[in-house]
Short mmCIF file of C-alpha atoms in Angstrom, two decimals:
data_model
loop_
_atom_site.label_atom_id
_atom_site.label_comp_id
_atom_site.label_asym_id
_atom_site.label_seq_id
_atom_site.Cartn_x
_atom_site.Cartn_y
_atom_site.Cartn_z
CA MET A 1 -81.82 175.76 205.20
CA PRO A 2 -82.76 177.27 208.57
CA ALA A 3 -80.12 179.43 210.29
CA PRO A 4 -78.65 178.12 213.53
CA ASP A 5 -80.10 179.41 216.76
CA PRO A 6 -77.61 181.89 218.28
CA ALA A 7 -78.68 180.83 221.78
CA THR A 8 -77.58 177.25 221.13
CA PRO A 9 -73.87 176.75 221.92
CA ALA A 10 -71.73 175.41 219.13
CA PRO A 11 -70.29 171.93 219.58
CA SER A 12 -66.80 171.99 221.02
CA SER A 13 -64.04 169.44 220.78
CA THR A 14 -63.23 170.04 224.45
CA ALA A 15 -66.71 169.42 225.73
CA PRO A 16 -67.03 166.50 228.15
CA SER A 17 -68.33 163.29 226.69
CA ASP A 18 -69.83 160.18 228.24
CA THR A 19 -68.08 158.00 225.69
CA PRO A 20 -64.69 156.68 226.89
CA SER A 21 -61.74 157.74 224.78
CA ASP A 22 -58.74 155.66 223.77
CA SER A 23 -56.49 158.65 223.07
CA PRO A 24 -52.93 158.64 224.47
CA ALA A 25 -53.72 161.68 226.61
CA ASP A 26 -56.28 159.68 228.60
CA ALA A 27 -53.86 156.79 229.05
CA ARG A 28 -51.06 159.02 230.39
CA PRO A 29 -49.62 157.72 233.71
CA ASP A 30 -49.88 159.71 236.88
CA THR A 31 -46.77 161.89 237.15
CA SER A 32 -47.87 164.07 240.04
CA PRO A 33 -45.23 164.93 242.66
CA GLY A 34 -44.50 162.04 245.00
CA THR A 35 -45.58 159.39 242.47
CA PRO A 36 -42.61 157.13 241.54
CA THR A 37 -42.23 156.46 237.84
CA ARG A 38 -40.54 153.53 236.17
CA ALA A 39 -37.71 155.74 234.92
CA GLY A 40 -37.22 157.11 238.43
CA TRP A 41 -36.95 153.62 239.89
CA ARG A 42 -34.42 152.70 237.20
CA ARG A 43 -32.23 155.58 238.32
CA VAL A 44 -32.62 155.02 242.05
CA ALA A 45 -32.39 151.21 242.18
CA PRO A 46 -28.70 150.88 241.09
CA LEU A 47 -27.64 153.59 243.53
CA ALA A 48 -29.56 151.97 246.38
CA ALA A 49 -28.07 148.56 245.55
CA TRP A 50 -24.59 150.11 245.48
CA TRP A 51 -25.07 151.57 248.95
CA VAL A 52 -26.33 148.23 250.27
CA VAL A 53 -23.25 146.42 248.93
CA VAL A 54 -20.80 149.03 250.26
CA LEU A 55 -22.37 149.30 253.70
CA GLY A 56 -22.69 145.53 253.94
CA GLY A 57 -19.03 145.07 252.98
CA VAL A 58 -17.84 147.73 255.44
CA ALA A 59 -19.98 146.17 258.20
CA ALA A 60 -18.43 142.76 257.52
CA LEU A 61 -14.93 144.26 257.65
CA VAL A 62 -15.61 146.09 260.91
CA VAL A 63 -17.11 142.97 262.51
CA ALA A 64 -14.10 140.90 261.46
CA LEU A 65 -11.66 143.58 262.59
CA LEU A 66 -13.21 144.05 266.03
CA ASP A 67 -14.02 140.35 266.49
CA VAL A 68 -17.45 141.11 267.97
CA VAL A 69 -19.17 137.90 266.81
CA PRO A 70 -17.92 134.32 266.64
CA ALA A 71 -17.10 133.76 262.97
CA ASP A 72 -14.27 133.01 260.59
CA GLU A 73 -12.68 136.47 260.62
CA ARG A 74 -10.48 135.79 257.59
CA LEU A 75 -13.37 134.65 255.41
CA LEU A 76 -15.64 137.44 256.63
CA SER A 77 -13.05 140.13 255.98
CA GLY A 78 -12.33 138.65 252.54
CA ILE A 79 -16.01 138.78 251.60
CA GLY A 80 -16.23 142.36 252.81
CA SER A 81 -13.15 143.35 250.83
CA VAL A 82 -14.49 141.79 247.63
CA ALA A 83 -17.84 143.55 248.10
CA VAL A 84 -16.27 146.99 248.64
CA THR A 85 -13.75 146.57 245.81
CA SER A 86 -16.43 145.47 243.33
CA ALA A 87 -18.73 148.35 244.31
CA TYR A 88 -15.89 150.90 244.09
CA THR A 89 -14.86 149.59 240.67
CA TRP A 90 -18.44 149.84 239.47
CA ALA A 91 -18.70 153.43 240.74
CA LEU A 92 -15.38 154.55 239.24
CA VAL A 93 -16.14 153.12 235.80
CA ALA A 94 -19.65 154.59 235.89
CA ARG A 95 -18.25 157.99 236.86
CA ALA A 96 -15.73 157.78 234.01
CA GLY A 97 -18.49 156.99 231.52
CA GLY A 98 -17.51 153.36 230.89
CA ARG A 99 -19.34 150.06 231.34
CA PRO A 100 -19.83 149.66 235.09
CA LEU A 101 -21.68 146.34 235.01
CA LEU A 102 -18.94 144.67 232.99
CA PHE A 103 -16.03 145.91 235.09
CA GLY A 104 -17.91 145.52 238.35
CA ALA A 105 -18.66 141.88 237.52
CA LEU A 106 -15.03 141.37 236.45
CA ALA A 107 -13.79 142.79 239.77
CA LEU A 108 -16.19 140.49 241.61
CA LEU A 109 -14.98 137.40 239.75
CA LEU A 110 -11.33 138.30 240.30
CA GLY A 111 -11.97 138.93 243.99
CA VAL A 112 -13.69 135.59 244.42
CA GLY A 113 -10.77 133.93 242.62
CA VAL A 114 -8.32 135.58 245.00
CA LEU A 115 -10.23 134.25 248.02
CA VAL A 116 -10.52 130.75 246.58
CA LEU A 117 -6.87 130.40 245.50
CA ASP A 118 -5.62 132.15 248.67
CA GLU A 119 -2.15 132.98 247.37
CA ASP A 120 -0.10 135.73 248.99
CA TRP A 121 0.83 137.40 245.72
CA LEU A 122 -2.79 137.42 244.57
CA ARG A 123 -3.97 138.94 247.84
CA THR A 124 -1.25 141.57 247.63
CA GLY A 125 -2.14 142.46 244.05
CA ALA A 126 -5.83 142.70 244.97
CA ALA A 127 -4.96 144.98 247.89
CA VAL A 128 -2.89 147.28 245.66
CA MET A 129 -5.66 147.58 243.06
CA THR A 130 -8.26 148.17 245.78
CA CYS A 131 -6.24 151.07 247.18
CA ALA A 132 -5.67 152.55 243.72
CA VAL A 133 -9.36 152.34 242.79
CA ALA A 134 -10.44 153.86 246.12
CA SER A 135 -7.88 156.67 245.79
CA VAL A 136 -9.00 157.69 242.31
CA LEU A 137 -12.70 157.28 243.15
CA GLY A 138 -12.30 159.60 246.12
CA VAL A 139 -11.14 162.35 243.75
CA MET A 140 -13.54 161.60 240.88
CA VAL A 141 -16.63 161.60 243.10
CA THR A 142 -16.15 165.26 244.01
CA VAL A 143 -18.19 168.10 242.50
CA PRO A 144 -17.34 171.79 241.90
CA ALA A 145 -17.37 174.06 244.96
CA GLN A 146 -18.43 177.68 244.73
CA ARG A 147 -17.17 178.49 248.24
CA PHE A 148 -14.52 177.16 250.55
CA VAL A 149 -17.05 175.46 252.84
CA GLN A 150 -18.21 173.35 249.92
CA ALA A 151 -14.60 172.58 248.99
CA ALA A 152 -13.98 171.37 252.56
CA ARG A 153 -17.03 169.12 252.27
CA GLU A 154 -15.66 167.57 249.08
CA CYS A 155 -12.28 166.92 250.70
CA ALA A 156 -13.94 165.22 253.66
CA LEU A 157 -15.99 163.05 251.30
CA ALA A 158 -12.89 162.03 249.33
CA VAL A 159 -11.12 161.03 252.57
CA LEU A 160 -14.18 159.05 253.68
CA VAL A 161 -14.29 157.13 250.40
CA ALA A 162 -10.57 156.39 250.69
CA ALA A 163 -11.09 155.14 254.27
CA GLY A 164 -13.46 152.49 252.93
CA GLY A 165 -10.69 151.38 250.59
CA ALA A 166 -8.28 151.18 253.55
CA LEU A 167 -10.60 148.72 255.32
CA ALA A 168 -10.95 146.67 252.13
CA MET A 169 -7.17 146.60 251.69
CA LEU A 170 -6.75 145.30 255.23
CA GLY A 171 -9.19 142.47 254.53
CA PHE A 172 -7.01 141.13 251.70
CA GLU A 173 -4.03 140.81 254.09
CA PRO A 174 -1.26 141.91 251.68
CA VAL A 175 2.26 140.57 252.16
CA ILE A 176 4.71 143.22 251.02
CA ALA A 177 7.07 145.82 252.45
CA GLN A 178 5.19 148.88 253.65
CA VAL A 179 7.24 151.49 251.77
CA ARG A 180 7.07 149.57 248.50
CA PHE A 181 3.34 149.09 248.92
CA GLU A 182 2.75 152.81 249.53
CA TYR A 183 4.85 153.88 246.53
CA THR A 184 3.12 151.38 244.26
CA VAL A 185 -0.35 152.51 245.30
CA PHE A 186 0.53 156.18 244.96
CA GLY A 187 2.16 155.74 241.55
CA LEU A 188 -0.77 153.79 240.10
CA SER A 189 -3.29 156.24 241.57
CA LEU A 190 -1.47 159.26 240.17
CA LEU A 191 -1.20 157.74 236.68
CA ALA A 192 -4.88 156.74 236.64
CA ALA A 193 -6.00 160.14 237.92
CA PHE A 194 -4.05 162.06 235.27
CA ALA A 195 -5.28 159.69 232.55
CA LEU A 196 -8.88 160.47 233.48
CA VAL A 197 -8.23 164.17 233.97
CA HIS A 198 -6.62 164.34 230.52
CA ARG A 199 -10.11 163.72 229.08
CA LEU A 200 -12.05 165.78 231.63
CA GLY A 201 -9.68 168.74 231.40
CA ALA A 202 -9.87 168.93 227.58
CA GLY A 203 -6.35 167.60 227.07
CA LEU A 204 -3.04 169.34 227.53
CA HIS A 205 -4.12 172.27 225.37
CA GLY A 206 -6.88 172.96 227.92
CA LEU A 207 -4.43 173.59 230.75
CA GLY A 208 -4.23 177.33 230.37
CA ARG A 209 -1.80 179.54 232.26
CA ARG A 210 -3.32 178.92 235.68
CA GLY A 211 -3.58 175.19 235.18
CA LEU A 212 0.01 175.01 233.95
CA VAL A 213 1.26 176.90 237.00
CA GLY A 214 -0.75 174.64 239.30
CA VAL A 215 0.47 171.42 237.68
CA LEU A 216 4.11 172.54 237.66
CA GLY A 217 3.92 173.72 241.25
CA GLY A 218 2.23 170.52 242.37
CA GLY A 219 4.77 168.38 240.52
CA ILE A 220 7.72 170.23 242.05
CA LEU A 221 6.24 170.02 245.54
CA LEU A 222 5.52 166.32 245.08
CA ALA A 223 9.05 165.59 243.86
CA LEU A 224 10.63 167.51 246.75
CA THR A 225 8.43 165.79 249.33
CA LEU A 226 9.14 162.30 248.03
CA ALA A 227 12.86 162.97 247.63
CA TYR A 228 13.17 164.34 251.15
CA ALA A 229 11.25 161.40 252.62
CA GLU A 230 13.46 158.93 250.75
CA LEU A 231 16.66 160.62 251.87
CA LEU A 232 15.41 160.68 255.43
CA ARG A 233 14.52 157.00 255.28
CA ARG A 234 17.83 155.89 253.79
CA TYR A 235 20.36 158.05 255.60
CA GLY A 236 18.50 158.92 258.78
CA PRO A 237 17.93 162.34 260.30
CA GLY A 238 20.69 164.87 260.55
CA ASP A 239 21.26 167.58 263.08
CA ALA A 240 19.15 170.01 261.08
CA VAL A 241 15.98 167.94 261.43
CA ASP A 242 16.39 166.75 265.01
CA SER A 243 14.16 169.55 266.25
CA VAL A 244 11.51 168.62 263.67
CA LEU A 245 11.55 165.00 264.79
CA ASP A 246 11.30 166.12 268.39
CA GLY A 247 8.17 168.04 267.43
CA VAL A 248 6.77 164.95 265.72
CA ARG A 249 7.37 162.84 268.81
CA TRP A 250 5.81 165.48 271.05
CA THR A 251 2.75 165.67 268.81
CA ARG A 252 2.31 161.89 268.84
CA GLU A 253 2.65 161.72 272.60
CA THR A 254 0.39 164.71 273.26
CA LEU A 255 -2.23 164.55 270.51
CA GLY A 256 -2.04 160.84 269.75
CA ALA A 257 -0.85 161.13 266.13
CA PHE A 258 1.01 163.26 263.62
CA PRO A 259 -0.57 164.28 260.29
CA ARG A 260 0.75 162.60 257.16
CA PRO A 261 2.98 165.15 255.40
CA ILE A 262 2.06 164.49 251.77
CA GLU A 263 -1.66 164.49 252.56
CA THR A 264 -1.36 167.70 254.57
CA VAL A 265 1.01 169.72 252.39
CA LEU A 266 -0.12 168.68 248.90
CA GLY A 267 -3.14 166.38 248.67
CA VAL A 268 -5.85 168.17 250.66
CA PRO A 269 -4.87 171.74 249.57
CA ALA A 270 -4.75 170.65 245.92
CA LEU A 271 -8.15 168.97 246.11
CA ALA A 272 -9.76 171.93 247.87
CA TRP A 273 -8.29 174.42 245.39
CA GLY A 274 -9.12 172.20 242.43
CA CYS A 275 -12.79 171.80 243.43
CA HIS A 276 -12.99 175.57 243.99
CA MET A 277 -11.46 176.23 240.57
CA ARG A 278 -13.70 173.68 238.81
CA ALA A 279 -16.72 175.83 239.62
CA ARG A 280 -15.11 178.54 237.48
CA ARG A 281 -12.77 176.85 234.99
CA ARG A 282 -12.34 173.39 233.57
CA GLN A 283 -8.61 173.50 234.36
CA GLY A 284 -9.49 172.81 237.97
CA TRP A 285 -9.51 169.11 237.11
CA TRP A 286 -5.74 169.22 236.59
CA ILE A 287 -5.29 170.52 240.14
CA CYS A 288 -7.71 167.92 241.50
CA ALA A 289 -5.53 165.14 240.06
CA PHE A 290 -3.02 165.87 242.83
CA GLY A 291 -5.80 165.05 245.28
CA VAL A 292 -4.65 161.42 245.16
CA ALA A 293 -1.77 162.65 247.33
CA ALA A 294 -4.46 162.88 250.03
CA THR A 295 -6.54 159.79 249.24
CA ALA A 296 -3.70 157.34 248.51
CA PRO A 297 -2.04 157.77 251.93
CA VAL A 298 -5.45 157.28 253.55
CA THR A 299 -5.94 153.93 251.79
CA THR A 300 -2.55 152.72 253.07
CA ALA A 301 -2.89 154.20 256.56
CA LEU A 302 -3.62 150.79 258.10
CA MET A 303 -0.68 149.08 256.40
CA ASN A 304 1.72 149.72 259.30
CA PRO A 305 1.12 147.04 261.97
CA ALA A 306 2.75 149.26 264.60
CA THR A 307 0.02 151.90 264.14
CA SER A 308 -3.27 151.42 265.96
CA LEU A 309 -6.65 152.18 264.43
CA LEU A 310 -7.02 155.23 266.66
CA GLU A 311 -3.65 156.66 265.72
CA ALA A 312 -4.26 156.06 262.01
CA GLY A 313 -7.65 157.77 262.21
CA LEU A 314 -6.27 160.73 264.15
CA SER A 315 -3.39 161.10 261.69
CA VAL A 316 -5.80 161.25 258.75
CA GLY A 317 -8.10 163.67 260.59
CA TYR A 318 -5.28 166.02 261.58
CA GLY A 319 -3.96 165.98 258.03
CA LEU A 320 -7.41 166.88 256.71
CA VAL A 321 -7.83 169.81 259.10
CA VAL A 322 -4.35 171.28 258.61
CA GLY A 323 -4.55 170.68 254.86
CA LEU A 324 -7.84 172.58 254.68
CA VAL A 325 -6.22 175.51 256.46
CA ILE A 326 -3.46 175.53 253.83
CA GLY A 327 -6.07 175.13 251.09
CA PHE A 328 -8.00 178.12 252.43
CA VAL A 329 -4.87 180.26 252.24
CA VAL A 330 -4.16 179.08 248.68
CA ILE A 331 -7.72 179.88 247.57
CA ARG A 332 -7.62 183.32 249.17
CA VAL A 333 -4.30 184.10 247.48
CA ASP A 334 -5.70 182.92 244.14
CA LEU A 335 -8.78 185.13 244.53
CA ALA A 336 -6.65 188.08 245.63
CA LEU A 337 -4.45 187.79 242.54
CA THR A 338 -7.06 186.98 239.91
CA GLY A 339 -10.47 187.71 241.45
CA PRO A 340 -12.44 190.94 241.82
CA ARG A 341 -11.69 193.46 244.54
CA GLY A 342 -13.99 193.99 247.50
CA SER A 343 -16.17 191.64 249.56
CA ARG A 344 -19.33 192.45 247.61
CA ALA A 345 -17.62 191.73 244.29
CA ARG A 346 -16.24 188.46 245.66
CA ARG A 347 -19.72 187.38 246.79
CA ALA A 348 -21.07 188.19 243.35
CA GLU A 349 -18.24 186.21 241.77
CA ALA A 350 -19.04 183.19 243.96
CA GLU A 351 -22.72 183.38 243.02
CA ALA A 352 -21.83 183.49 239.33
CA ALA A 353 -19.42 180.53 239.59
CA VAL A 354 -21.78 177.87 238.28
CA ARG A 355 -19.80 176.03 235.60
CA PRO A 356 -22.02 173.02 234.86
CA GLU A 357 -20.89 169.49 235.69
CA PRO A 358 -22.94 166.29 235.90
CA PRO A 359 -24.29 165.36 239.37
CA ARG A 360 -22.22 163.28 241.72
CA ALA A 361 -23.96 160.01 240.81
CA SER A 362 -23.80 160.59 237.03
CA ALA A 363 -21.11 160.02 234.45
CA LEU A 364 -18.73 162.92 233.91
CA GLN A 365 -18.82 162.33 230.14
#
């Protein structure tokens, strides 16, 4: 047998061939940057549809509220409320890792039933559930914050989500006493938030020393605030608080509104501190649960007919700003007591605070 010519190249499996190949590698789709894939569209399409429903519902509510076009304002606001409530329910269940399509469709059917039957007690119940869902969603949609600026962004986002729930509540036209409505919404929101956080925070055994201190402190502050407000409402102001009420009146006359106390003192600081802690420890979820003390009052801000839209918006905005100042102080005290010493060490600690959590539009579990 003649020896092969060394000058002749050996056949290679990678050499180009004129014969078309049916191998999977040749049939691979184009995945170059900028080319949308089917999986990518499946992820983006539900989120885009959710935004369309929410923005459409809010637009309908604003149009009905401002009476800018000739239409049946009651029907238009009802449709907007059902759209926002259904979308918020879908988002909350999806964030909690449940079945969003099922519960979103159920919320839609119930909302349509409320509009068709048009009973006062049904509209009131729908308004309460809308506020509770919006309050909890505002807290659950947040993500961990390495720095205070990011924590402030998360608080602003939570308030914005709750404001959408306030518009949806107004569209249902609830018929109930204001104080009872606010207490009901806050109680349901707090129970739902702690039920979700119980799973996200690894149960009660995952509290830890810092989480236990935060939960006890938040509970005591909440109880004192509610007790003082109830005593003030039932028995009226005494001589000791006349100067405080004079300051409240001066603020309303000068600045146009007074910040809501529970949002300012407890809700916003707790949410800012909780988001900051979540970037470092899972116990931060337990602190974030008190964030409904900020979102729940926002959802019921339009319940008082004596309060204008401008005053309600200014009250929420002032509460957010002052609450963030308090939250900044709380975070700095926490870092001073438990964090490293020195500005360089604190910057290094913030860079290393990357405890993983799912993205904002993904399920937490």
